[in-house]
Short mmCIF file of C-alpha atoms in Angstrom, two decimals:
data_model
loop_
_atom_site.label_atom_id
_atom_site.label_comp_id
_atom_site.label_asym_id
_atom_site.label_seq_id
_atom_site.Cartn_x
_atom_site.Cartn_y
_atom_site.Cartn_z
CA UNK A 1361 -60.43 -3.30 -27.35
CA UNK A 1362 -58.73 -6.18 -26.82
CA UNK A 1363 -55.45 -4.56 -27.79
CA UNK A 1364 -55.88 -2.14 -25.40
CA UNK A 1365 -56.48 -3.88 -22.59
CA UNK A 1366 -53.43 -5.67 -23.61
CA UNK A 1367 -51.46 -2.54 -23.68
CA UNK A 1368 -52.63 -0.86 -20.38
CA UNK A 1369 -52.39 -4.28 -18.60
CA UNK A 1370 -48.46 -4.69 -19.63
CA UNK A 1371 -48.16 -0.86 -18.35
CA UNK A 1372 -49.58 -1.74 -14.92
CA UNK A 1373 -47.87 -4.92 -14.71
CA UNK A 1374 -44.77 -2.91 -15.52
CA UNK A 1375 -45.69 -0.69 -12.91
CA UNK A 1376 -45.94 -3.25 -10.48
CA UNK A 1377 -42.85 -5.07 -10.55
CA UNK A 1378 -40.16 -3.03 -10.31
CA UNK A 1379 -37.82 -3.06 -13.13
CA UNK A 1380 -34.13 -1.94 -11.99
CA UNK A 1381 -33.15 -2.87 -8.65
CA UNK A 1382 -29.85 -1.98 -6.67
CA UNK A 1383 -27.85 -2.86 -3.83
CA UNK A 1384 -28.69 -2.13 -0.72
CA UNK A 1385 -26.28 -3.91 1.32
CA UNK A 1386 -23.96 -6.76 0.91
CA UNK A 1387 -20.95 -8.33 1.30
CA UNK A 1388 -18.17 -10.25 -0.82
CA UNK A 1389 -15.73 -12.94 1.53
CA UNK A 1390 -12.48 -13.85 -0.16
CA UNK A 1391 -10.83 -16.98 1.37
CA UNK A 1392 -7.79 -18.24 0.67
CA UNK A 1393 -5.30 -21.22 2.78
CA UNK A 1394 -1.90 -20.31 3.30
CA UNK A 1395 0.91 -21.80 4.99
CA UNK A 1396 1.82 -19.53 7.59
CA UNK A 1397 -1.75 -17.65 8.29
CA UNK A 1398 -5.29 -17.92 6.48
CA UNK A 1399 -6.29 -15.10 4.14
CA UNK A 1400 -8.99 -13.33 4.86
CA UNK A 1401 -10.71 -10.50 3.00
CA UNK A 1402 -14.43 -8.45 3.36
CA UNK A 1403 -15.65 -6.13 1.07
CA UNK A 1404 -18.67 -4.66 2.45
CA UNK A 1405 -19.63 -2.06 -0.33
CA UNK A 1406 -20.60 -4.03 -3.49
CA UNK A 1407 -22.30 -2.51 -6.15
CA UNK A 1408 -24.82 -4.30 -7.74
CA UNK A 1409 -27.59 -3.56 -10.39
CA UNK A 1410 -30.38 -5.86 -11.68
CA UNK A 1411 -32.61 -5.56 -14.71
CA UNK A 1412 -35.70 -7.33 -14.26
CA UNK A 1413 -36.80 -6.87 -18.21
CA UNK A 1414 -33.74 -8.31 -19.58
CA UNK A 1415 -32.15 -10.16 -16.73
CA UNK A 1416 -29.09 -8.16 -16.75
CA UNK A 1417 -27.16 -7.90 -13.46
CA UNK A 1418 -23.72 -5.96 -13.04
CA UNK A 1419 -21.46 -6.04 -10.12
CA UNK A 1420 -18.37 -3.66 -9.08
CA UNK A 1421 -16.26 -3.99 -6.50
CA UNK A 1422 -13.43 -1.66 -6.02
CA UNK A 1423 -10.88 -3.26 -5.07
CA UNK A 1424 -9.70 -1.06 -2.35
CA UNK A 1425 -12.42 -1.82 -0.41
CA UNK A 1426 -11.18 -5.28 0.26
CA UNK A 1427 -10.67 -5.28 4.29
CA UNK A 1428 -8.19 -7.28 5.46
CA UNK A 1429 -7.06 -8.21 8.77
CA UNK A 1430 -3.66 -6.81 8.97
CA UNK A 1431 -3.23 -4.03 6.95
CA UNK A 1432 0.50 -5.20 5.59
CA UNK A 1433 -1.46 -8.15 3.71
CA UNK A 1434 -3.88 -5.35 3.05
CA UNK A 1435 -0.84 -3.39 1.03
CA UNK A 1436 0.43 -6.13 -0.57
CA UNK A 1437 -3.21 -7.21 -1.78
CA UNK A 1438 -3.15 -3.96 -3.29
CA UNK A 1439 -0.03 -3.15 -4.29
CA UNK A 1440 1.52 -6.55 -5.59
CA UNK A 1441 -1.13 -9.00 -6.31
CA UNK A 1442 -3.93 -6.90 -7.92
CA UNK A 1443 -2.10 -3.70 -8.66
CA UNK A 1444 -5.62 -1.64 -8.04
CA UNK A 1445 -3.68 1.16 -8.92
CA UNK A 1446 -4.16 0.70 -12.32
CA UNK A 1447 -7.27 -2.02 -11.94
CA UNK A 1448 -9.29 -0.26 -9.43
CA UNK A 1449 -12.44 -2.02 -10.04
CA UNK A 1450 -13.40 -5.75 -10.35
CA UNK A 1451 -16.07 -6.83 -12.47
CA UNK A 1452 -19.48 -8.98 -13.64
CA UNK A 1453 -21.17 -8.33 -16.29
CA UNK A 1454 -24.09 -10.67 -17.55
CA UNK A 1455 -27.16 -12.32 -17.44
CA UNK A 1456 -29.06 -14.06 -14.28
CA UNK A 1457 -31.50 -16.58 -15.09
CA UNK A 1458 -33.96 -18.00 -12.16
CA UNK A 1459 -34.49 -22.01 -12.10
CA UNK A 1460 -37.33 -23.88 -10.09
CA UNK A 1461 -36.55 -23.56 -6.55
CA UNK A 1462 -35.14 -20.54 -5.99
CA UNK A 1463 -31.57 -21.52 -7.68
CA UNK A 1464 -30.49 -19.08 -10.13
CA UNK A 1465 -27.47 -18.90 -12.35
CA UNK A 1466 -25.50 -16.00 -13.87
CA UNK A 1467 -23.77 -16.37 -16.69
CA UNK A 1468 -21.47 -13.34 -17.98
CA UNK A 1469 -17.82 -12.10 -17.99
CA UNK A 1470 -15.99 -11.57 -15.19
CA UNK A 1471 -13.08 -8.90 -15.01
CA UNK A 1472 -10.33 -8.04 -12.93
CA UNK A 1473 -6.62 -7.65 -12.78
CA UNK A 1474 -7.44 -6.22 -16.45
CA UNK A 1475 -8.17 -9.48 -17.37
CA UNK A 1476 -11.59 -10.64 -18.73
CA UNK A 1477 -13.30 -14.75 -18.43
CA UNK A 1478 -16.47 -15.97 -19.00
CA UNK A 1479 -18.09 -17.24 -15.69
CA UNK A 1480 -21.29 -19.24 -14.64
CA UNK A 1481 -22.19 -18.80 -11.24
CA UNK A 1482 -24.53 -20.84 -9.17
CA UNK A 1483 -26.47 -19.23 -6.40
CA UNK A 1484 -30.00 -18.87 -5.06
CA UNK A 1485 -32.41 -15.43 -5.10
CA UNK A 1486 -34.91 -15.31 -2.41
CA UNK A 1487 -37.76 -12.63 -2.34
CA UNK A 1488 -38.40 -10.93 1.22
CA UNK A 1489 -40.27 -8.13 1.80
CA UNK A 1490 -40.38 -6.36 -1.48
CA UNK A 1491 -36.02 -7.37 -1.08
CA UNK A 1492 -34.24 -9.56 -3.54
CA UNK A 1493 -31.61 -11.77 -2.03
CA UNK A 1494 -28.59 -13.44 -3.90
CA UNK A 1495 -26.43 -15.71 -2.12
CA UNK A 1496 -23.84 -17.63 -3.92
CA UNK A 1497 -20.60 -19.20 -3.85
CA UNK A 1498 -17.54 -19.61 -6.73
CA UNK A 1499 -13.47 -20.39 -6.64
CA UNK A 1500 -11.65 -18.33 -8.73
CA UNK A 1501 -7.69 -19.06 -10.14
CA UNK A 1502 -5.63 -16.59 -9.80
CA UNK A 1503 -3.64 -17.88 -12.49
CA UNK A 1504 -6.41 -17.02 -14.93
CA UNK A 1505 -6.09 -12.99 -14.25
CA UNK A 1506 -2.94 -13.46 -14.46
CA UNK A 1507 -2.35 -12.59 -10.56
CA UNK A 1508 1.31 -14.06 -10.29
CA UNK A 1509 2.03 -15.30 -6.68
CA UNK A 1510 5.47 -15.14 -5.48
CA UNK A 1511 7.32 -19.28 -4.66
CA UNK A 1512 8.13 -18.10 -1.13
CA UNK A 1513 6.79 -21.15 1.28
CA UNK A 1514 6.28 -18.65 4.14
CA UNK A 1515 3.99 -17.51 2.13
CA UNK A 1516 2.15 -19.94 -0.14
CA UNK A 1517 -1.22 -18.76 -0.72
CA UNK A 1518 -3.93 -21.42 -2.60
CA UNK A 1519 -4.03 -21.00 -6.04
CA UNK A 1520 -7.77 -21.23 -5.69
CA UNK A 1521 -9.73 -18.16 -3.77
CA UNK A 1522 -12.99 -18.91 -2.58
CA UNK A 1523 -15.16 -16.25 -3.21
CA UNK A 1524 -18.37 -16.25 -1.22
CA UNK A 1525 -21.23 -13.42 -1.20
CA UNK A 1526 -24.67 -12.13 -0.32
CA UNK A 1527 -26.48 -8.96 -1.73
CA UNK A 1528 -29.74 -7.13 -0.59
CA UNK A 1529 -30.94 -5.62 -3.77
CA UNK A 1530 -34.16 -3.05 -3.07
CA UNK A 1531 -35.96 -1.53 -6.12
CA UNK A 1532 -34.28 2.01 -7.47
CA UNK A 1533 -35.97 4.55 -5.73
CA UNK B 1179 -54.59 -2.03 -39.90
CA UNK B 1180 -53.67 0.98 -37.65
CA UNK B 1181 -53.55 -1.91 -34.58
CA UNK B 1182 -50.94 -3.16 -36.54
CA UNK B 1183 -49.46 -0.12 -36.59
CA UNK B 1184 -50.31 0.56 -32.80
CA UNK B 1185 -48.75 -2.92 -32.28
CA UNK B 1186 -45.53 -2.71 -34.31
CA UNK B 1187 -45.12 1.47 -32.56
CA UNK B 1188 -45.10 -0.09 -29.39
CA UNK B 1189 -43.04 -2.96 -30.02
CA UNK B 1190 -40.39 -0.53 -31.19
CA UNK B 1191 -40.36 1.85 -28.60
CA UNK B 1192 -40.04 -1.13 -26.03
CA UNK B 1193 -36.90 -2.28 -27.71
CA UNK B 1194 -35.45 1.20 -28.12
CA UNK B 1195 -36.59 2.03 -24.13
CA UNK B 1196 -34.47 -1.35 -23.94
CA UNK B 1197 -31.50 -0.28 -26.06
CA UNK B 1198 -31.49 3.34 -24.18
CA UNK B 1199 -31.17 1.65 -20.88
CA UNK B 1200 -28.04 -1.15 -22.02
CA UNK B 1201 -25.15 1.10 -20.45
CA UNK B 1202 -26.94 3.09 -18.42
CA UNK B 1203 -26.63 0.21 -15.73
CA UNK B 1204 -22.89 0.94 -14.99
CA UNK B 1205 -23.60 4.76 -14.45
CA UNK B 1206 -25.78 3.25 -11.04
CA UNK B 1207 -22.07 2.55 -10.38
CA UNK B 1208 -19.77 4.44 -8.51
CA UNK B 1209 -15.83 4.40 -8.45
CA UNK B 1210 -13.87 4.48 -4.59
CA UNK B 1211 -11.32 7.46 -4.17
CA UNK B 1212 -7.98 6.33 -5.84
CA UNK B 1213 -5.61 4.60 -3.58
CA UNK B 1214 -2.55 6.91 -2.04
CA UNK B 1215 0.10 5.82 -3.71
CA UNK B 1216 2.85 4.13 -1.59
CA UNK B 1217 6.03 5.80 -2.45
CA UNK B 1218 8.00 3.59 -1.18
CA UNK B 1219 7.57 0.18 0.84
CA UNK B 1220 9.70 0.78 4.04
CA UNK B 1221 9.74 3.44 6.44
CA UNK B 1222 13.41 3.84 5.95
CA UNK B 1223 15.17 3.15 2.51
CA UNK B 1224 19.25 2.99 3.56
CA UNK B 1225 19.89 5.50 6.38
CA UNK B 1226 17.01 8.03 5.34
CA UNK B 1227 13.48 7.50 6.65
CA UNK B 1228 10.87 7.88 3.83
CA UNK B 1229 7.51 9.59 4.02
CA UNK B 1230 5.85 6.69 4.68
CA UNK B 1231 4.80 5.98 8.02
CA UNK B 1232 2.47 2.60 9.37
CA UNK B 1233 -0.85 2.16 9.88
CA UNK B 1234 -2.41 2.97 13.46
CA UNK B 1235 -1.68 0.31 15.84
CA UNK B 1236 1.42 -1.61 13.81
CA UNK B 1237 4.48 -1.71 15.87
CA UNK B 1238 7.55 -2.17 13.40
CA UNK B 1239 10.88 -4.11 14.79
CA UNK B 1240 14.05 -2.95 12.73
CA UNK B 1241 17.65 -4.34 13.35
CA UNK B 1242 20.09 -1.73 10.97
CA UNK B 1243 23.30 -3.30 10.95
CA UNK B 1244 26.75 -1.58 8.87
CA UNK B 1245 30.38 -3.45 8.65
CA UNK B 1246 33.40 -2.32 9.39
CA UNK B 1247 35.52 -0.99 6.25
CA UNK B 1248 35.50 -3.78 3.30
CA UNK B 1249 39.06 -1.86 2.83
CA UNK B 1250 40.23 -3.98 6.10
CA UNK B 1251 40.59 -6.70 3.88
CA UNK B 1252 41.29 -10.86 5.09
CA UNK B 1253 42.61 -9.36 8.89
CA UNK B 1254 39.19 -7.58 8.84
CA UNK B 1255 37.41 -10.08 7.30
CA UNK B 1256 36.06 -7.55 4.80
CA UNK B 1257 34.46 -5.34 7.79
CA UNK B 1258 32.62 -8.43 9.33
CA UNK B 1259 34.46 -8.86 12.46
CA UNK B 1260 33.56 -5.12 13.45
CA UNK B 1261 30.02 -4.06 13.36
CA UNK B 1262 27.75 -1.30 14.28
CA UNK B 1263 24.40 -2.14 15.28
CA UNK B 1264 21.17 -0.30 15.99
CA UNK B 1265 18.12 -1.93 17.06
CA UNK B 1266 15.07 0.30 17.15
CA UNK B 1267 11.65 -0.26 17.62
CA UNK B 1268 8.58 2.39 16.25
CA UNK B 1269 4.58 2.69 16.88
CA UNK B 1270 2.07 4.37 14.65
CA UNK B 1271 0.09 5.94 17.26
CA UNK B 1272 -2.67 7.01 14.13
CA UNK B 1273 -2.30 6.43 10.67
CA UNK B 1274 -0.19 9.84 10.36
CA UNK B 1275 1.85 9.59 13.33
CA UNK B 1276 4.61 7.50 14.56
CA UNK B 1277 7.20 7.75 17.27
CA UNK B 1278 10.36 5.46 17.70
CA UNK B 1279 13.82 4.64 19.87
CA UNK B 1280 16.75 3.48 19.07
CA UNK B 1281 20.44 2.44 20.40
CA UNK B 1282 23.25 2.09 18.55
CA UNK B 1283 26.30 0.61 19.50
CA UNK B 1284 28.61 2.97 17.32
CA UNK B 1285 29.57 6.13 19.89
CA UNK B 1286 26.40 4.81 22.01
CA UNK B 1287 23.86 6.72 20.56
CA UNK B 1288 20.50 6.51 22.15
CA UNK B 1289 18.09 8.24 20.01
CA UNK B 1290 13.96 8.86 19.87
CA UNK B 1291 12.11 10.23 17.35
CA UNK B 1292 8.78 11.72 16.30
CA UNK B 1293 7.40 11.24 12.26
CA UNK B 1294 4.37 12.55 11.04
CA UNK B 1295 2.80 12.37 7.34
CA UNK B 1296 1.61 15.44 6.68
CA UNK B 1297 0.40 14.61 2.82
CA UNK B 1298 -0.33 11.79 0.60
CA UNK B 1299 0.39 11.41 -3.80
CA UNK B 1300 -2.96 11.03 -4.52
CA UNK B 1301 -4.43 10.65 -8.00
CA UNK B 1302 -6.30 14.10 -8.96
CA UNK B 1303 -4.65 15.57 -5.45
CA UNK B 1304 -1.63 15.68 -5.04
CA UNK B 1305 1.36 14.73 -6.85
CA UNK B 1306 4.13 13.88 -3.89
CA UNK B 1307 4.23 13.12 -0.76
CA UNK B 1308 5.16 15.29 2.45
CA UNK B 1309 6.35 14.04 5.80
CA UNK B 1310 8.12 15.75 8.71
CA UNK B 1311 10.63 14.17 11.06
CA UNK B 1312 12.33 15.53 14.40
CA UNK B 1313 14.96 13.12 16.03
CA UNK B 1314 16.55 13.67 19.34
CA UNK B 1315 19.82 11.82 20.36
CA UNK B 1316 22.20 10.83 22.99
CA UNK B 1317 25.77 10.45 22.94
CA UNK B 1318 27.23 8.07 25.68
CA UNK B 1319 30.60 7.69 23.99
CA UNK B 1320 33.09 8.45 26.83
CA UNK B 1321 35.19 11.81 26.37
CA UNK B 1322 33.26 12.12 22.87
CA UNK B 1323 33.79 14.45 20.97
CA UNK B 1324 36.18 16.12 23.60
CA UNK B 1325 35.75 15.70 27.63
CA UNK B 1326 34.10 18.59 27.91
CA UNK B 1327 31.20 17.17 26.37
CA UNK B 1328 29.20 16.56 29.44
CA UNK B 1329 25.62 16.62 30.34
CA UNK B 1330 23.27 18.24 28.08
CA UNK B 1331 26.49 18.90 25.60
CA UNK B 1332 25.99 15.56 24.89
CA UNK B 1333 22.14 16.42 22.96
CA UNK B 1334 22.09 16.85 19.35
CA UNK B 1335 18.98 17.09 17.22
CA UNK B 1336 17.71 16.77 13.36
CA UNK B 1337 14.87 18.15 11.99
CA UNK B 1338 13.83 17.34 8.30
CA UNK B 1339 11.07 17.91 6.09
CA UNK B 1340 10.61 15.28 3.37
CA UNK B 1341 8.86 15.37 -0.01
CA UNK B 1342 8.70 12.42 -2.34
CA UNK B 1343 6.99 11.57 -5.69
CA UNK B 1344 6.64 8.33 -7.24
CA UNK B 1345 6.42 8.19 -11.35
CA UNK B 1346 5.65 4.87 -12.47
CA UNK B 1347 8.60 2.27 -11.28
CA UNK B 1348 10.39 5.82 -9.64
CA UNK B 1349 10.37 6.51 -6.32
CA UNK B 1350 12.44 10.38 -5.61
CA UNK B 1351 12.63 11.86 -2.28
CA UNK B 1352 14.23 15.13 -0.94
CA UNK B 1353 14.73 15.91 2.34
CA UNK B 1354 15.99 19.44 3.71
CA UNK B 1355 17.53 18.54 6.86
CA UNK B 1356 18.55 20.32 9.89
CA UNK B 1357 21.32 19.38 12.71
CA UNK B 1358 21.61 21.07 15.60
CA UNK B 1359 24.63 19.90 18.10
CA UNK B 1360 24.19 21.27 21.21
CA UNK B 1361 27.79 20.85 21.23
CA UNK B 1362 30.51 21.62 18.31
CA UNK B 1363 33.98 22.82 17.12
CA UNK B 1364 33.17 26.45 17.19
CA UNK B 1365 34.96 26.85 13.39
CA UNK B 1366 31.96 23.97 12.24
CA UNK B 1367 29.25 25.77 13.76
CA UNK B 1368 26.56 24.36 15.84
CA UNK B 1369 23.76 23.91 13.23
CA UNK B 1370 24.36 22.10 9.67
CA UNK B 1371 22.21 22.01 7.12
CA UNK B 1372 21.82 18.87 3.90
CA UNK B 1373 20.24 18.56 1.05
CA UNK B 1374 19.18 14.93 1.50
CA UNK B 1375 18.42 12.91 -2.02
CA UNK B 1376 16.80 9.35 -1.80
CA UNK B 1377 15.47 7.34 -4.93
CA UNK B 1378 14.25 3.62 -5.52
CA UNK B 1379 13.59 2.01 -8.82
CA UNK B 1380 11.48 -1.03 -9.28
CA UNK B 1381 12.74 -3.77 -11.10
CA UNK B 1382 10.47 -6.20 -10.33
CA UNK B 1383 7.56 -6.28 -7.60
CA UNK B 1384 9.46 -7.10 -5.02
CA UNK B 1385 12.93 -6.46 -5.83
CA UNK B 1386 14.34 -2.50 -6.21
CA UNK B 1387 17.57 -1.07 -6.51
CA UNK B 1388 18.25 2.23 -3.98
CA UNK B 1389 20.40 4.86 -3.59
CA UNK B 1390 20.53 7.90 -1.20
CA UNK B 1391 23.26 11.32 -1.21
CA UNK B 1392 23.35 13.95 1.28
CA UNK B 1393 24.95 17.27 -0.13
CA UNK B 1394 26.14 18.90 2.85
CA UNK B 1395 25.55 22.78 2.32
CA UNK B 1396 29.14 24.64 3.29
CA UNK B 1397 27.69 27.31 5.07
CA UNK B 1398 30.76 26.74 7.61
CA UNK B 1399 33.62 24.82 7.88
CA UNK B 1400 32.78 21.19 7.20
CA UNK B 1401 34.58 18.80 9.89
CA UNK B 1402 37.90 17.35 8.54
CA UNK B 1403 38.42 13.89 7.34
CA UNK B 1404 34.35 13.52 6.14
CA UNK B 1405 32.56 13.23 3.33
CA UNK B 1406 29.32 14.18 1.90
CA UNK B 1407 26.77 10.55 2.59
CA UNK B 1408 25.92 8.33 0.14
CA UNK B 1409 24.67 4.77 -0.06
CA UNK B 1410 23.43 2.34 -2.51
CA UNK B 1411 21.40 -0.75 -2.13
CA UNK B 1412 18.84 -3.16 -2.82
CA UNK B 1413 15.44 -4.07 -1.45
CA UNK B 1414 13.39 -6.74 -1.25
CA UNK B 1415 9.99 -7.33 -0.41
CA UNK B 1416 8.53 -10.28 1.22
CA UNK B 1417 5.36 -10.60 3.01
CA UNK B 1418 5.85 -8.85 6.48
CA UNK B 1419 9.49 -7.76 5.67
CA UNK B 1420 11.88 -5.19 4.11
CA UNK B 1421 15.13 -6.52 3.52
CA UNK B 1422 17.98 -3.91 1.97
CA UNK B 1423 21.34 -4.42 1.71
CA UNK B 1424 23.83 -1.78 0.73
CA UNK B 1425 27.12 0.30 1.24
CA UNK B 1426 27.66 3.56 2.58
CA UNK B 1427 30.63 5.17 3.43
CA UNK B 1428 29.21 5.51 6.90
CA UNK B 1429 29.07 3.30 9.92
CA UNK B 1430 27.32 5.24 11.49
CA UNK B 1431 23.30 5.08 11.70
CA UNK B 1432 21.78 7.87 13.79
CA UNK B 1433 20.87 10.86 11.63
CA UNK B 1434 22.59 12.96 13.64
CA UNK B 1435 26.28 11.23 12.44
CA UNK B 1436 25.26 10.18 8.97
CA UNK B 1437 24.28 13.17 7.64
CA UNK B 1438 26.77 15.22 8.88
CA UNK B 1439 30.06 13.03 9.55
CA UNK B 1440 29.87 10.04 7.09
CA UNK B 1441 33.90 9.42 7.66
CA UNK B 1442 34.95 6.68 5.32
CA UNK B 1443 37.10 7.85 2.60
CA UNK B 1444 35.37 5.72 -0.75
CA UNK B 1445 38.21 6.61 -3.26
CA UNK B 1446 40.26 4.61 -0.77
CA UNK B 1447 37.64 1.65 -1.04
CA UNK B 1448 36.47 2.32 2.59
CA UNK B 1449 32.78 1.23 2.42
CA UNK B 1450 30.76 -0.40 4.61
CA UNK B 1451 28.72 -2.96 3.79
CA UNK B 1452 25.03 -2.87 5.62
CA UNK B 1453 21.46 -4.15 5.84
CA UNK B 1454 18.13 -3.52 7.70
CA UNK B 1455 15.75 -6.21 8.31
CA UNK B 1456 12.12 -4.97 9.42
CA UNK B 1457 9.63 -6.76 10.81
CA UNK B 1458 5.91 -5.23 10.99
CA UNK B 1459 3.39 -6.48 13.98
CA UNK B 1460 0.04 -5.62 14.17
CA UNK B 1461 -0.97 -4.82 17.62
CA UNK B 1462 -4.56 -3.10 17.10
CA UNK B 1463 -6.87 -5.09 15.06
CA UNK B 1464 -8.19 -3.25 12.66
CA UNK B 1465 -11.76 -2.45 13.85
#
């Protein structure tokens, strides 16, 4: 009996809490300092999925989806510094673990620029209204994908992006 | 002993459940719609325009300058103390379409034009490129070619269709083109018609080596003393420029001359050395 009701009660808890959750909407900011003019980027169609069983989340961005100001930067973006023709999409894969508060950290690899790095991200997930929020913040090298930047001093660009972001995730319908 | 079994039955199908669901994660995932590959990075790569046009609401500022002969030697100063210059300025009214002017000081040629990209090299679309040009110019040059050349005599027009396709680091482009001078040598004919070849090759990002030939079909006399165009070059990329530098054996600029009348004799060493400088301004914001 007691088996039983240990059995139905893990299928109705199950039940209850959704298990895979996806995005709904969000954004990714890329910031970067540069000499001549700030560089600005907003990608408005992140993909993310969350596994509530095993704590598995998974982000893609495709990188042509970055929105930039002025759409020269937007080409070069593309065509020189990330080369999305061949690396269309950037990448997390890992684990997100909840700490007291409402902090959270993910731990995983991150890809892009067909290069792969372990990562630990610090954020926060907030529950509201049946919605899971993660907000969170990280700097990124370029030199570690290997995203060359040209020594031109009208155009010096940080070698440091700041990388800031905020998803809606809703249970999978 | 069978809640053991019932036990260890559902342990197992909770971790295979588990297993099963591992990559199905990414297939929640979608891919965007490959990029359109850029077949080249300039609207014009020498003399030629390319198929690529600017985004809706950029306004692009391009000085095209070309020497004198480099044949003219020390009294010449290689070409430098004579130059031709153009200075033109173009709008992308949409992402498709974009309309120009131009002067240039060689025979005072005052010129407009309209370009429009009619295709893009797409991954899993299309494999080149297809843009169409019309160009409409003015010759102020007095008593050019002859006096009689007065008044609407002094209209000419090209029309070309371009196709390009970029492989890898190779940029190829051909353009049919079609010159109509309202006014002409009657053994030349009034309408001329080129076979206009254009290729780039990346060397690095940013740096590319160029070269463009127009074979002139002889469907009537050609004019005397010119040659079938060609140029060569290099490009370089910087952040909101072009910058190519090259030599024809033209100094002339407007399509209408180039194509038709390039006049310097290169087995005699007349070239021209030449360069373009753009500039790209975004007047819309985007969105």
């Amino acid at each position: 009996m007691k088996w039983i009701l240990l059995a139905l009660s893990c299928v109705l808890f199950s039940a209850d809490t959704p298990d895979i959750w996806v995005t709904e909407k969000g954004w990714v900011r890329m910031f970067s300092d540069a000499t001549l003019e700030d560089i600005e980027a907003w990608h408005r169609k992140p993909q993310v999925v969350y596994r509530n069983s095993d704590h598995k989340l998974i982000i893609k961005l495709p990188v042509s989806q970055f929105d930039f100001k002025n759409q020269t930067m937007e080409d070069h973006f593309n065509e020189h510094y990330m080369e999305t023709a061949q690396f269309p999409n950037a990448t997390f894969d890992g684990t997100m673990s909840e700490q007291t508060g409402g902090a959270a950290i993910a731990k995983g690899n991150l890809t892009m620029h067909g290069v792969t790095k372990p990562v630990e991200i610090k954020g926060t997930t907030q529950n509201l209204n049946g919605k899971m929020i993660l907000k969170g913040a990280f700097k990124v090298k370029t030199a570690d994908y290997g995203i060359k930047i040209p020594e031109l001093l009208f155009e010096k660009i940080a070698e440091e992006i700041d990388i800031t972001f905020e998803f809606t995730l809703a249970p999978k319908p | 002993m069978t809640r053991f079994i019932l036990f260890l039955s559902l342990t197992f199908t909770c971790i295979i459940q588990l297993r099963a669901q591992d990559d199905s994660l990414w297939s929640l995932t979608e891919d965007a719609t490959p990029l359109r590959v850029q077949a080249f990075s300039g609207v014009r790569l020498i003399n030629q325009h390319t198929t690529e046009t600017r985004q809706k609401g950029m306004l692009v500022f391009i000085i095209q300058h070309r020497f004198g002969e480099i044949s003219g030697g020390w009294y010449e100063f290689f070409g430098l103390d004579n130059a031709n210059t153009r200075i033109g300025l173009e709008y992308s009214l949409t992402n498709r379409f974009t309309f120009g002017i131009g002067r240039s000081s060689y025979l005072k040629v005052g010129d407009a034009f309209l370009k429009y990209r009619i295709l893009d090299q797409q991954k899993g679309k299309s494999f080149f490129s297809l843009a169409a040009f019309t160009g409409f110019y003015h010759t102020a040059q007095k008593d050019y070619p002859t006096p009689e050349a007065t008044g609407i005599r002094r209209i000419s027009y090209v029309t070309q269709l371009m196709a390009s396709t970029k492989i890898g680091r190779f940029t190829y482009q051909l353009a049919p083109s079609w010159t109509h001078f309202n006014y002409a040598d009657s053994s030349n004919g009034n309408d001329r018609l080129v076979l206009m070849n254009a290729a780039k090759f990346k060397i690095t990002k940013r740096f590319s080596v160029t070269g463009e030939y127009g074979y002139r079909l002889p469907l009537m006399d050609l004019p005397e003393n010119t040659f079938n165009y060609f140029g060569l070059g290099i490009e370089i990329e910087t952040g909101g420029h072009e910058f190519q530098i090259f030599l024809t054996n033209t100094f002339a600029i407007a399509e209408k001359d180039f194509l038709n009348t390039a006049e310097s004799n290169a087995s005699e060493g007349a070239l021209h050395i030449g360069f373009n400088i753009t500039r790209n301004f975004q007047l819309l914001k985007k969105k």
